[in-house]
């Protein structure tokens, strides 16, 4: 979900910011800024913002508007979605920058030729922009998937795997095994995780290569 939502947000934002609009560089810096922060810092920041205590900023706003408090990180039904939201907020700017770099390498002549042939905006996006962004899409999906598989510090800073293990991840589980003294089990767990990550990356690269070949 994180990878999909992150791309669904960053791709249109990058296309919009690639156009000649006033203050585009400022918007780029603002959107990219969270990616510069430590994930632990981001986790503790959002833990404060989403807190169900009296000092939780988001709940202060909700109660001020007449709504009830929401236990974002303590409710088993929504805690994982809260983690996904935080992760997307931090990293969609990173994906946006990668897309922007590829967008600027697409020749304007292609769009001009498409306009002469009567293509509309959606047709230009589908037949020119998407093929031109194929390498960037591959990079974003593969790196984001690997980052999602190895997420740990955000979990540690916000829920520590709770409530009732609903936000437990592969590495947070491995860490708990180390903490319990099961060093052999945790080490084997880490090696299997490495092999699985390599396998996932290889499969994704193969799929994207076939897609790029069809586009080419």
mmCIF file with all atom_site columns, C-alpha atoms in Angstrom:
data_model
loop_
_atom_site.group_PDB
_atom_site.id
_atom_site.type_symbol
_atom_site.label_atom_id
_atom_site.label_alt_id
_atom_site.label_comp_id
_atom_site.label_asym_id
_atom_site.label_entity_id
_atom_site.label_seq_id
_atom_site.pdbx_PDB_ins_code
_atom_site.Cartn_x
_atom_site.Cartn_y
_atom_site.Cartn_z
_atom_site.occupancy
_atom_site.B_iso_or_equiv
_atom_site.pdbx_formal_charge
_atom_site.auth_seq_id
_atom_site.auth_comp_id
_atom_site.auth_asym_id
_atom_site.auth_atom_id
_atom_site.pdbx_PDB_model_num
ATOM 1   C CA . UNK A 1 1   ? 0.000   0.000   0.000   1.00 0.00 ? 1   UNK A CA 1
ATOM 2   C CA . UNK A 1 2   ? 2.813   2.393   0.824   1.00 0.00 ? 2   UNK A CA 1
ATOM 3   C CA . UNK A 1 3   ? 4.523   1.869   -2.529  1.00 0.00 ? 3   UNK A CA 1
ATOM 4   C CA . UNK A 1 4   ? 1.286   2.241   -4.504  1.00 0.00 ? 4   UNK A CA 1
ATOM 5   C CA . UNK A 1 5   ? -0.027  5.310   -2.670  1.00 0.00 ? 5   UNK A CA 1
ATOM 6   C CA . UNK A 1 6   ? 3.410   6.927   -2.716  1.00 0.00 ? 6   UNK A CA 1
ATOM 7   C CA . UNK A 1 7   ? 3.609   6.625   -6.500  1.00 0.00 ? 7   UNK A CA 1
ATOM 8   C CA . UNK A 1 8   ? -0.012  7.678   -7.043  1.00 0.00 ? 8   UNK A CA 1
ATOM 9   C CA . UNK A 1 9   ? 0.760   10.910  -5.193  1.00 0.00 ? 9   UNK A CA 1
ATOM 10  C CA . UNK A 1 10  ? 4.321   11.632  -6.331  1.00 0.00 ? 10  UNK A CA 1
ATOM 11  C CA . UNK A 1 11  ? 3.738   11.030  -10.060 1.00 0.00 ? 11  UNK A CA 1
ATOM 12  C CA . UNK A 1 12  ? 1.009   13.653  -10.634 1.00 0.00 ? 12  UNK A CA 1
ATOM 13  C CA . UNK A 1 13  ? 2.731   16.081  -8.266  1.00 0.00 ? 13  UNK A CA 1
ATOM 14  C CA . UNK A 1 14  ? 5.996   15.767  -10.211 1.00 0.00 ? 14  UNK A CA 1
ATOM 15  C CA . UNK A 1 15  ? 4.165   16.293  -13.526 1.00 0.00 ? 15  UNK A CA 1
ATOM 16  C CA . UNK A 1 16  ? 2.493   19.390  -12.089 1.00 0.00 ? 16  UNK A CA 1
ATOM 17  C CA . UNK A 1 17  ? 5.731   20.814  -10.668 1.00 0.00 ? 17  UNK A CA 1
ATOM 18  C CA . UNK A 1 18  ? 7.545   20.126  -13.921 1.00 0.00 ? 18  UNK A CA 1
ATOM 19  C CA . UNK A 1 19  ? 5.311   22.650  -15.635 1.00 0.00 ? 19  UNK A CA 1
ATOM 20  C CA . UNK A 1 20  ? 6.286   26.292  -15.586 1.00 0.00 ? 20  UNK A CA 1
ATOM 21  C CA . UNK A 1 21  ? 4.421   27.483  -12.502 1.00 0.00 ? 21  UNK A CA 1
ATOM 22  C CA . UNK A 1 22  ? 5.431   30.240  -10.136 1.00 0.00 ? 22  UNK A CA 1
ATOM 23  C CA . UNK A 1 23  ? 7.283   29.042  -7.037  1.00 0.00 ? 23  UNK A CA 1
ATOM 24  C CA . UNK A 1 24  ? 7.777   25.475  -8.282  1.00 0.00 ? 24  UNK A CA 1
ATOM 25  C CA . UNK A 1 25  ? 11.251  25.281  -6.725  1.00 0.00 ? 25  UNK A CA 1
ATOM 26  C CA . UNK A 1 26  ? 9.826   26.246  -3.336  1.00 0.00 ? 26  UNK A CA 1
ATOM 27  C CA . UNK A 1 27  ? 7.170   23.545  -3.566  1.00 0.00 ? 27  UNK A CA 1
ATOM 28  C CA . UNK A 1 28  ? 9.798   20.989  -4.568  1.00 0.00 ? 28  UNK A CA 1
ATOM 29  C CA . UNK A 1 29  ? 11.902  21.862  -1.524  1.00 0.00 ? 29  UNK A CA 1
ATOM 30  C CA . UNK A 1 30  ? 8.900   21.673  0.807   1.00 0.00 ? 30  UNK A CA 1
ATOM 31  C CA . UNK A 1 31  ? 7.780   18.275  -0.476  1.00 0.00 ? 31  UNK A CA 1
ATOM 32  C CA . UNK A 1 32  ? 11.306  16.857  -0.416  1.00 0.00 ? 32  UNK A CA 1
ATOM 33  C CA . UNK A 1 33  ? 12.176  18.192  3.061   1.00 0.00 ? 33  UNK A CA 1
ATOM 34  C CA . UNK A 1 34  ? 10.664  15.272  5.074   1.00 0.00 ? 34  UNK A CA 1
ATOM 35  C CA . UNK A 1 35  ? 12.918  12.793  3.231   1.00 0.00 ? 35  UNK A CA 1
ATOM 36  C CA . UNK A 1 36  ? 15.958  14.574  4.676   1.00 0.00 ? 36  UNK A CA 1
ATOM 37  C CA . UNK A 1 37  ? 14.822  13.988  8.257   1.00 0.00 ? 37  UNK A CA 1
ATOM 38  C CA . UNK A 1 38  ? 15.770  10.943  10.292  1.00 0.00 ? 38  UNK A CA 1
ATOM 39  C CA . UNK A 1 39  ? 12.986  8.355   10.256  1.00 0.00 ? 39  UNK A CA 1
ATOM 40  C CA . UNK A 1 40  ? 13.210  8.126   14.044  1.00 0.00 ? 40  UNK A CA 1
ATOM 41  C CA . UNK A 1 41  ? 12.651  11.881  14.300  1.00 0.00 ? 41  UNK A CA 1
ATOM 42  C CA . UNK A 1 42  ? 9.694   11.632  11.922  1.00 0.00 ? 42  UNK A CA 1
ATOM 43  C CA . UNK A 1 43  ? 8.275   8.749   13.969  1.00 0.00 ? 43  UNK A CA 1
ATOM 44  C CA . UNK A 1 44  ? 8.485   10.611  17.271  1.00 0.00 ? 44  UNK A CA 1
ATOM 45  C CA . UNK A 1 45  ? 7.076   13.761  15.655  1.00 0.00 ? 45  UNK A CA 1
ATOM 46  C CA . UNK A 1 46  ? 4.008   11.944  14.325  1.00 0.00 ? 46  UNK A CA 1
ATOM 47  C CA . UNK A 1 47  ? 3.623   9.994   17.558  1.00 0.00 ? 47  UNK A CA 1
ATOM 48  C CA . UNK A 1 48  ? 3.231   13.355  19.263  1.00 0.00 ? 48  UNK A CA 1
ATOM 49  C CA . UNK A 1 49  ? 0.861   14.673  16.598  1.00 0.00 ? 49  UNK A CA 1
ATOM 50  C CA . UNK A 1 50  ? -1.313  11.537  16.628  1.00 0.00 ? 50  UNK A CA 1
ATOM 51  C CA . UNK A 1 51  ? -1.300  11.046  20.375  1.00 0.00 ? 51  UNK A CA 1
ATOM 52  C CA . UNK A 1 52  ? -4.689  10.467  21.989  1.00 0.00 ? 52  UNK A CA 1
ATOM 53  C CA . UNK A 1 53  ? -3.530  12.366  25.074  1.00 0.00 ? 53  UNK A CA 1
ATOM 54  C CA . UNK A 1 54  ? -4.439  15.984  25.713  1.00 0.00 ? 54  UNK A CA 1
ATOM 55  C CA . UNK A 1 55  ? -1.330  17.255  23.955  1.00 0.00 ? 55  UNK A CA 1
ATOM 56  C CA . UNK A 1 56  ? -1.987  15.390  20.675  1.00 0.00 ? 56  UNK A CA 1
ATOM 57  C CA . UNK A 1 57  ? -2.325  18.113  18.051  1.00 0.00 ? 57  UNK A CA 1
ATOM 58  C CA . UNK A 1 58  ? -4.540  16.209  15.588  1.00 0.00 ? 58  UNK A CA 1
ATOM 59  C CA . UNK A 1 59  ? -6.933  15.138  18.318  1.00 0.00 ? 59  UNK A CA 1
ATOM 60  C CA . UNK A 1 60  ? -7.032  18.682  19.653  1.00 0.00 ? 60  UNK A CA 1
ATOM 61  C CA . UNK A 1 61  ? -8.183  19.800  16.218  1.00 0.00 ? 61  UNK A CA 1
ATOM 62  C CA . UNK A 1 62  ? -10.756 16.985  16.016  1.00 0.00 ? 62  UNK A CA 1
ATOM 63  C CA . UNK A 1 63  ? -12.218 17.673  19.449  1.00 0.00 ? 63  UNK A CA 1
ATOM 64  C CA . UNK A 1 64  ? -12.231 21.395  18.690  1.00 0.00 ? 64  UNK A CA 1
ATOM 65  C CA . UNK A 1 65  ? -14.397 20.624  15.653  1.00 0.00 ? 65  UNK A CA 1
ATOM 66  C CA . UNK A 1 66  ? -16.798 18.556  17.748  1.00 0.00 ? 66  UNK A CA 1
ATOM 67  C CA . UNK A 1 67  ? -15.473 15.086  16.901  1.00 0.00 ? 67  UNK A CA 1
ATOM 68  C CA . UNK A 1 68  ? -14.334 12.397  19.317  1.00 0.00 ? 68  UNK A CA 1
ATOM 69  C CA . UNK A 1 69  ? -10.687 11.562  19.888  1.00 0.00 ? 69  UNK A CA 1
ATOM 70  C CA . UNK A 1 70  ? -9.122  8.938   17.637  1.00 0.00 ? 70  UNK A CA 1
ATOM 71  C CA . UNK A 1 71  ? -6.464  6.598   19.005  1.00 0.00 ? 71  UNK A CA 1
ATOM 72  C CA . UNK A 1 72  ? -4.487  6.488   15.756  1.00 0.00 ? 72  UNK A CA 1
ATOM 73  C CA . UNK A 1 73  ? -1.582  4.396   17.024  1.00 0.00 ? 73  UNK A CA 1
ATOM 74  C CA . UNK A 1 74  ? -3.397  2.402   19.711  1.00 0.00 ? 74  UNK A CA 1
ATOM 75  C CA . UNK A 1 75  ? -6.377  1.179   17.719  1.00 0.00 ? 75  UNK A CA 1
ATOM 76  C CA . UNK A 1 76  ? -5.611  -2.176  16.102  1.00 0.00 ? 76  UNK A CA 1
ATOM 77  C CA . UNK A 1 77  ? -7.903  -1.430  13.157  1.00 0.00 ? 77  UNK A CA 1
ATOM 78  C CA . UNK A 1 78  ? -6.243  1.827   12.092  1.00 0.00 ? 78  UNK A CA 1
ATOM 79  C CA . UNK A 1 79  ? -2.694  1.734   13.494  1.00 0.00 ? 79  UNK A CA 1
ATOM 80  C CA . UNK A 1 80  ? -1.219  0.146   10.361  1.00 0.00 ? 80  UNK A CA 1
ATOM 81  C CA . UNK A 1 81  ? -2.914  2.745   8.153   1.00 0.00 ? 81  UNK A CA 1
ATOM 82  C CA . UNK A 1 82  ? -1.452  5.468   10.369  1.00 0.00 ? 82  UNK A CA 1
ATOM 83  C CA . UNK A 1 83  ? 2.021   4.002   9.822   1.00 0.00 ? 83  UNK A CA 1
ATOM 84  C CA . UNK A 1 84  ? 1.416   3.891   6.059   1.00 0.00 ? 84  UNK A CA 1
ATOM 85  C CA . UNK A 1 85  ? 0.331   7.547   6.115   1.00 0.00 ? 85  UNK A CA 1
ATOM 86  C CA . UNK A 1 86  ? 3.479   8.598   7.953   1.00 0.00 ? 86  UNK A CA 1
ATOM 87  C CA . UNK A 1 87  ? 5.727   6.638   5.602   1.00 0.00 ? 87  UNK A CA 1
ATOM 88  C CA . UNK A 1 88  ? 4.059   8.087   2.500   1.00 0.00 ? 88  UNK A CA 1
ATOM 89  C CA . UNK A 1 89  ? 4.311   11.613  3.940   1.00 0.00 ? 89  UNK A CA 1
ATOM 90  C CA . UNK A 1 90  ? 8.045   11.221  4.470   1.00 0.00 ? 90  UNK A CA 1
ATOM 91  C CA . UNK A 1 91  ? 9.041   9.505   1.239   1.00 0.00 ? 91  UNK A CA 1
ATOM 92  C CA . UNK A 1 92  ? 6.725   10.655  -1.539  1.00 0.00 ? 92  UNK A CA 1
ATOM 93  C CA . UNK A 1 93  ? 8.987   13.711  -2.020  1.00 0.00 ? 93  UNK A CA 1
ATOM 94  C CA . UNK A 1 94  ? 11.903  11.377  -2.707  1.00 0.00 ? 94  UNK A CA 1
ATOM 95  C CA . UNK A 1 95  ? 9.936   9.617   -5.436  1.00 0.00 ? 95  UNK A CA 1
ATOM 96  C CA . UNK A 1 96  ? 8.830   13.002  -6.765  1.00 0.00 ? 96  UNK A CA 1
ATOM 97  C CA . UNK A 1 97  ? 12.434  14.133  -7.246  1.00 0.00 ? 97  UNK A CA 1
ATOM 98  C CA . UNK A 1 98  ? 13.293  10.962  -9.183  1.00 0.00 ? 98  UNK A CA 1
ATOM 99  C CA . UNK A 1 99  ? 10.276  11.478  -11.433 1.00 0.00 ? 99  UNK A CA 1
ATOM 100 C CA . UNK A 1 100 ? 11.167  15.138  -11.926 1.00 0.00 ? 100 UNK A CA 1
ATOM 101 C CA . UNK A 1 101 ? 14.662  14.206  -13.082 1.00 0.00 ? 101 UNK A CA 1
ATOM 102 C CA . UNK A 1 102 ? 13.251  11.854  -15.717 1.00 0.00 ? 102 UNK A CA 1
ATOM 103 C CA . UNK A 1 103 ? 10.549  14.293  -16.797 1.00 0.00 ? 103 UNK A CA 1
ATOM 104 C CA . UNK A 1 104 ? 13.148  16.928  -17.590 1.00 0.00 ? 104 UNK A CA 1
ATOM 105 C CA . UNK A 1 105 ? 14.918  14.486  -19.913 1.00 0.00 ? 105 UNK A CA 1
ATOM 106 C CA . UNK A 1 106 ? 11.804  13.995  -22.074 1.00 0.00 ? 106 UNK A CA 1
ATOM 107 C CA . UNK A 1 107 ? 12.073  16.139  -25.202 1.00 0.00 ? 107 UNK A CA 1
ATOM 108 C CA . UNK A 1 108 ? 9.458   18.870  -25.619 1.00 0.00 ? 108 UNK A CA 1
ATOM 109 C CA . UNK A 1 109 ? 9.470   18.095  -29.339 1.00 0.00 ? 109 UNK A CA 1
ATOM 110 C CA . UNK A 1 110 ? 7.597   14.869  -28.633 1.00 0.00 ? 110 UNK A CA 1
ATOM 111 C CA . UNK A 1 111 ? 4.776   16.779  -26.974 1.00 0.00 ? 111 UNK A CA 1
ATOM 112 C CA . UNK A 1 112 ? 4.721   19.353  -29.782 1.00 0.00 ? 112 UNK A CA 1
ATOM 113 C CA . UNK A 1 113 ? 4.527   16.617  -32.412 1.00 0.00 ? 113 UNK A CA 1
ATOM 114 C CA . UNK A 1 114 ? 1.706   14.938  -30.475 1.00 0.00 ? 114 UNK A CA 1
ATOM 115 C CA . UNK A 1 115 ? -0.175  18.245  -30.337 1.00 0.00 ? 115 UNK A CA 1
ATOM 116 C CA . UNK A 1 116 ? 0.142   18.620  -34.093 1.00 0.00 ? 116 UNK A CA 1
ATOM 117 C CA . UNK A 1 117 ? -1.332  15.121  -34.490 1.00 0.00 ? 117 UNK A CA 1
ATOM 118 C CA . UNK A 1 118 ? -4.291  16.159  -32.312 1.00 0.00 ? 118 UNK A CA 1
ATOM 119 C CA . UNK A 1 119 ? -3.400  14.308  -29.119 1.00 0.00 ? 119 UNK A CA 1
ATOM 120 C CA . UNK A 1 120 ? -5.043  15.546  -25.912 1.00 0.00 ? 120 UNK A CA 1
ATOM 121 C CA . UNK A 1 121 ? -3.413  15.853  -22.500 1.00 0.00 ? 121 UNK A CA 1
ATOM 122 C CA . UNK A 1 122 ? -4.320  12.348  -21.352 1.00 0.00 ? 122 UNK A CA 1
ATOM 123 C CA . UNK A 1 123 ? -3.001  10.785  -24.552 1.00 0.00 ? 123 UNK A CA 1
ATOM 124 C CA . UNK A 1 124 ? 0.268   12.703  -24.214 1.00 0.00 ? 124 UNK A CA 1
ATOM 125 C CA . UNK A 1 125 ? 0.610   11.529  -20.622 1.00 0.00 ? 125 UNK A CA 1
ATOM 126 C CA . UNK A 1 126 ? -0.076  7.878   -21.459 1.00 0.00 ? 126 UNK A CA 1
ATOM 127 C CA . UNK A 1 127 ? 1.950   7.584   -24.675 1.00 0.00 ? 127 UNK A CA 1
ATOM 128 C CA . UNK A 1 128 ? 4.829   10.014  -23.995 1.00 0.00 ? 128 UNK A CA 1
ATOM 129 C CA . UNK A 1 129 ? 5.173   10.731  -20.279 1.00 0.00 ? 129 UNK A CA 1
ATOM 130 C CA . UNK A 1 130 ? 4.687   7.187   -18.943 1.00 0.00 ? 130 UNK A CA 1
ATOM 131 C CA . UNK A 1 131 ? 7.147   5.547   -21.414 1.00 0.00 ? 131 UNK A CA 1
ATOM 132 C CA . UNK A 1 132 ? 9.652   8.313   -20.708 1.00 0.00 ? 132 UNK A CA 1
ATOM 133 C CA . UNK A 1 133 ? 9.291   7.687   -16.973 1.00 0.00 ? 133 UNK A CA 1
ATOM 134 C CA . UNK A 1 134 ? 9.669   3.896   -17.227 1.00 0.00 ? 134 UNK A CA 1
ATOM 135 C CA . UNK A 1 135 ? 13.219  3.790   -15.755 1.00 0.00 ? 135 UNK A CA 1
ATOM 136 C CA . UNK A 1 136 ? 12.197  6.140   -12.919 1.00 0.00 ? 136 UNK A CA 1
ATOM 137 C CA . UNK A 1 137 ? 9.073   4.088   -12.191 1.00 0.00 ? 137 UNK A CA 1
ATOM 138 C CA . UNK A 1 138 ? 11.225  0.956   -12.006 1.00 0.00 ? 138 UNK A CA 1
ATOM 139 C CA . UNK A 1 139 ? 13.687  2.597   -9.616  1.00 0.00 ? 139 UNK A CA 1
ATOM 140 C CA . UNK A 1 140 ? 10.939  3.997   -7.401  1.00 0.00 ? 140 UNK A CA 1
ATOM 141 C CA . UNK A 1 141 ? 8.953   0.770   -7.155  1.00 0.00 ? 141 UNK A CA 1
ATOM 142 C CA . UNK A 1 142 ? 11.962  -1.458  -6.482  1.00 0.00 ? 142 UNK A CA 1
ATOM 143 C CA . UNK A 1 143 ? 13.636  0.821   -3.933  1.00 0.00 ? 143 UNK A CA 1
ATOM 144 C CA . UNK A 1 144 ? 10.339  1.652   -2.218  1.00 0.00 ? 144 UNK A CA 1
ATOM 145 C CA . UNK A 1 145 ? 9.437   -2.026  -1.956  1.00 0.00 ? 145 UNK A CA 1
ATOM 146 C CA . UNK A 1 146 ? 12.791  -2.902  -0.404  1.00 0.00 ? 146 UNK A CA 1
ATOM 147 C CA . UNK A 1 147 ? 12.489  0.070   1.971   1.00 0.00 ? 147 UNK A CA 1
ATOM 148 C CA . UNK A 1 148 ? 9.011   -1.085  2.945   1.00 0.00 ? 148 UNK A CA 1
ATOM 149 C CA . UNK A 1 149 ? 10.231  -4.615  3.623   1.00 0.00 ? 149 UNK A CA 1
ATOM 150 C CA . UNK A 1 150 ? 13.019  -3.417  5.915   1.00 0.00 ? 150 UNK A CA 1
ATOM 151 C CA . UNK A 1 151 ? 11.082  -0.722  7.766   1.00 0.00 ? 151 UNK A CA 1
ATOM 152 C CA . UNK A 1 152 ? 11.999  -0.779  11.442  1.00 0.00 ? 152 UNK A CA 1
ATOM 153 C CA . UNK A 1 153 ? 12.880  2.603   12.932  1.00 0.00 ? 153 UNK A CA 1
ATOM 154 C CA . UNK A 1 154 ? 9.457   4.118   12.192  1.00 0.00 ? 154 UNK A CA 1
ATOM 155 C CA . UNK A 1 155 ? 7.764   1.177   13.917  1.00 0.00 ? 155 UNK A CA 1
ATOM 156 C CA . UNK A 1 156 ? 10.140  1.448   16.864  1.00 0.00 ? 156 UNK A CA 1
ATOM 157 C CA . UNK A 1 157 ? 9.413   5.160   17.305  1.00 0.00 ? 157 UNK A CA 1
ATOM 158 C CA . UNK A 1 158 ? 5.634   4.938   17.024  1.00 0.00 ? 158 UNK A CA 1
ATOM 159 C CA . UNK A 1 159 ? 4.016   1.629   18.018  1.00 0.00 ? 159 UNK A CA 1
ATOM 160 C CA . UNK A 1 160 ? 6.888   -0.789  18.702  1.00 0.00 ? 160 UNK A CA 1
ATOM 161 C CA . UNK A 1 161 ? 4.898   -3.403  16.807  1.00 0.00 ? 161 UNK A CA 1
ATOM 162 C CA . UNK A 1 162 ? 1.653   -2.910  18.725  1.00 0.00 ? 162 UNK A CA 1
ATOM 163 C CA . UNK A 1 163 ? -1.164  -2.911  19.387  1.00 0.00 ? 163 UNK A CA 1
ATOM 164 C CA . UNK A 1 164 ? -1.370  -6.715  19.589  1.00 0.00 ? 164 UNK A CA 1
ATOM 165 C CA . UNK A 1 165 ? 1.391   -7.034  16.946  1.00 0.00 ? 165 UNK A CA 1
ATOM 166 C CA . UNK A 1 166 ? -0.822  -5.363  14.307  1.00 0.00 ? 166 UNK A CA 1
ATOM 167 C CA . UNK A 1 167 ? 2.063   -3.182  13.086  1.00 0.00 ? 167 UNK A CA 1
ATOM 168 C CA . UNK A 1 168 ? 4.770   -5.816  13.472  1.00 0.00 ? 168 UNK A CA 1
ATOM 169 C CA . UNK A 1 169 ? 7.189   -5.927  10.548  1.00 0.00 ? 169 UNK A CA 1
ATOM 170 C CA . UNK A 1 170 ? 9.864   -8.380  9.511   1.00 0.00 ? 170 UNK A CA 1
ATOM 171 C CA . UNK A 1 171 ? 12.731  -6.466  11.103  1.00 0.00 ? 171 UNK A CA 1
ATOM 172 C CA . UNK A 1 172 ? 10.845  -5.428  14.226  1.00 0.00 ? 172 UNK A CA 1
ATOM 173 C CA . UNK A 1 173 ? 10.096  -9.122  14.820  1.00 0.00 ? 173 UNK A CA 1
ATOM 174 C CA . UNK A 1 174 ? 13.750  -9.982  14.251  1.00 0.00 ? 174 UNK A CA 1
ATOM 175 C CA . UNK A 1 175 ? 14.754  -7.281  16.731  1.00 0.00 ? 175 UNK A CA 1
ATOM 176 C CA . UNK A 1 176 ? 12.394  -8.687  19.337  1.00 0.00 ? 176 UNK A CA 1
ATOM 177 C CA . UNK A 1 177 ? 13.984  -12.126 18.885  1.00 0.00 ? 177 UNK A CA 1
ATOM 178 C CA . UNK A 1 178 ? 17.413  -10.592 19.489  1.00 0.00 ? 178 UNK A CA 1
ATOM 179 C CA . UNK A 1 179 ? 16.058  -8.819  22.560  1.00 0.00 ? 179 UNK A CA 1
ATOM 180 C CA . UNK A 1 180 ? 14.697  -12.113 23.877  1.00 0.00 ? 180 UNK A CA 1
ATOM 181 C CA . UNK A 1 181 ? 18.142  -13.714 23.512  1.00 0.00 ? 181 UNK A CA 1
ATOM 182 C CA . UNK A 1 182 ? 17.228  -15.922 20.561  1.00 0.00 ? 182 UNK A CA 1
ATOM 183 C CA . UNK A 1 183 ? 20.373  -14.895 18.683  1.00 0.00 ? 183 UNK A CA 1
ATOM 184 C CA . UNK A 1 184 ? 20.594  -17.941 16.420  1.00 0.00 ? 184 UNK A CA 1
ATOM 185 C CA . UNK A 1 185 ? 16.937  -17.748 15.430  1.00 0.00 ? 185 UNK A CA 1
ATOM 186 C CA . UNK A 1 186 ? 17.181  -14.013 14.800  1.00 0.00 ? 186 UNK A CA 1
ATOM 187 C CA . UNK A 1 187 ? 20.372  -14.391 12.734  1.00 0.00 ? 187 UNK A CA 1
ATOM 188 C CA . UNK A 1 188 ? 18.788  -17.097 10.602  1.00 0.00 ? 188 UNK A CA 1
ATOM 189 C CA . UNK A 1 189 ? 15.713  -14.902 10.288  1.00 0.00 ? 189 UNK A CA 1
ATOM 190 C CA . UNK A 1 190 ? 17.899  -12.072 8.991   1.00 0.00 ? 190 UNK A CA 1
ATOM 191 C CA . UNK A 1 191 ? 19.622  -14.282 6.404   1.00 0.00 ? 191 UNK A CA 1
ATOM 192 C CA . UNK A 1 192 ? 16.296  -15.583 5.094   1.00 0.00 ? 192 UNK A CA 1
ATOM 193 C CA . UNK A 1 193 ? 15.015  -12.024 4.929   1.00 0.00 ? 193 UNK A CA 1
ATOM 194 C CA . UNK A 1 194 ? 18.064  -11.025 2.878   1.00 0.00 ? 194 UNK A CA 1
ATOM 195 C CA . UNK A 1 195 ? 17.458  -13.856 0.407   1.00 0.00 ? 195 UNK A CA 1
ATOM 196 C CA . UNK A 1 196 ? 13.749  -13.023 0.152   1.00 0.00 ? 196 UNK A CA 1
ATOM 197 C CA . UNK A 1 197 ? 14.553  -9.338  -0.465  1.00 0.00 ? 197 UNK A CA 1
ATOM 198 C CA . UNK A 1 198 ? 16.985  -10.272 -3.229  1.00 0.00 ? 198 UNK A CA 1
ATOM 199 C CA . UNK A 1 199 ? 14.381  -12.564 -4.780  1.00 0.00 ? 199 UNK A CA 1
ATOM 200 C CA . UNK A 1 200 ? 11.683  -9.887  -4.669  1.00 0.00 ? 200 UNK A CA 1
ATOM 201 C CA . UNK A 1 201 ? 14.054  -7.333  -6.216  1.00 0.00 ? 201 UNK A CA 1
ATOM 202 C CA . UNK A 1 202 ? 15.075  -9.757  -8.982  1.00 0.00 ? 202 UNK A CA 1
ATOM 203 C CA . UNK A 1 203 ? 11.451  -10.591 -9.834  1.00 0.00 ? 203 UNK A CA 1
ATOM 204 C CA . UNK A 1 204 ? 10.464  -6.919  -9.909  1.00 0.00 ? 204 UNK A CA 1
ATOM 205 C CA . UNK A 1 205 ? 13.436  -5.978  -12.088 1.00 0.00 ? 205 UNK A CA 1
ATOM 206 C CA . UNK A 1 206 ? 12.542  -8.794  -14.492 1.00 0.00 ? 206 UNK A CA 1
ATOM 207 C CA . UNK A 1 207 ? 8.908   -7.665  -14.700 1.00 0.00 ? 207 UNK A CA 1
ATOM 208 C CA . UNK A 1 208 ? 9.871   -4.049  -15.286 1.00 0.00 ? 208 UNK A CA 1
ATOM 209 C CA . UNK A 1 209 ? 12.435  -5.038  -17.923 1.00 0.00 ? 209 UNK A CA 1
ATOM 210 C CA . UNK A 1 210 ? 9.734   -6.839  -19.898 1.00 0.00 ? 210 UNK A CA 1
ATOM 211 C CA . UNK A 1 211 ? 7.481   -3.801  -19.532 1.00 0.00 ? 211 UNK A CA 1
ATOM 212 C CA . UNK A 1 212 ? 10.206  -1.467  -20.769 1.00 0.00 ? 212 UNK A CA 1
ATOM 213 C CA . UNK A 1 213 ? 10.889  -3.784  -23.722 1.00 0.00 ? 213 UNK A CA 1
ATOM 214 C CA . UNK A 1 214 ? 7.214   -3.631  -24.710 1.00 0.00 ? 214 UNK A CA 1
ATOM 215 C CA . UNK A 1 215 ? 7.220   0.146   -24.432 1.00 0.00 ? 215 UNK A CA 1
ATOM 216 C CA . UNK A 1 216 ? 10.420  0.378   -26.476 1.00 0.00 ? 216 UNK A CA 1
#
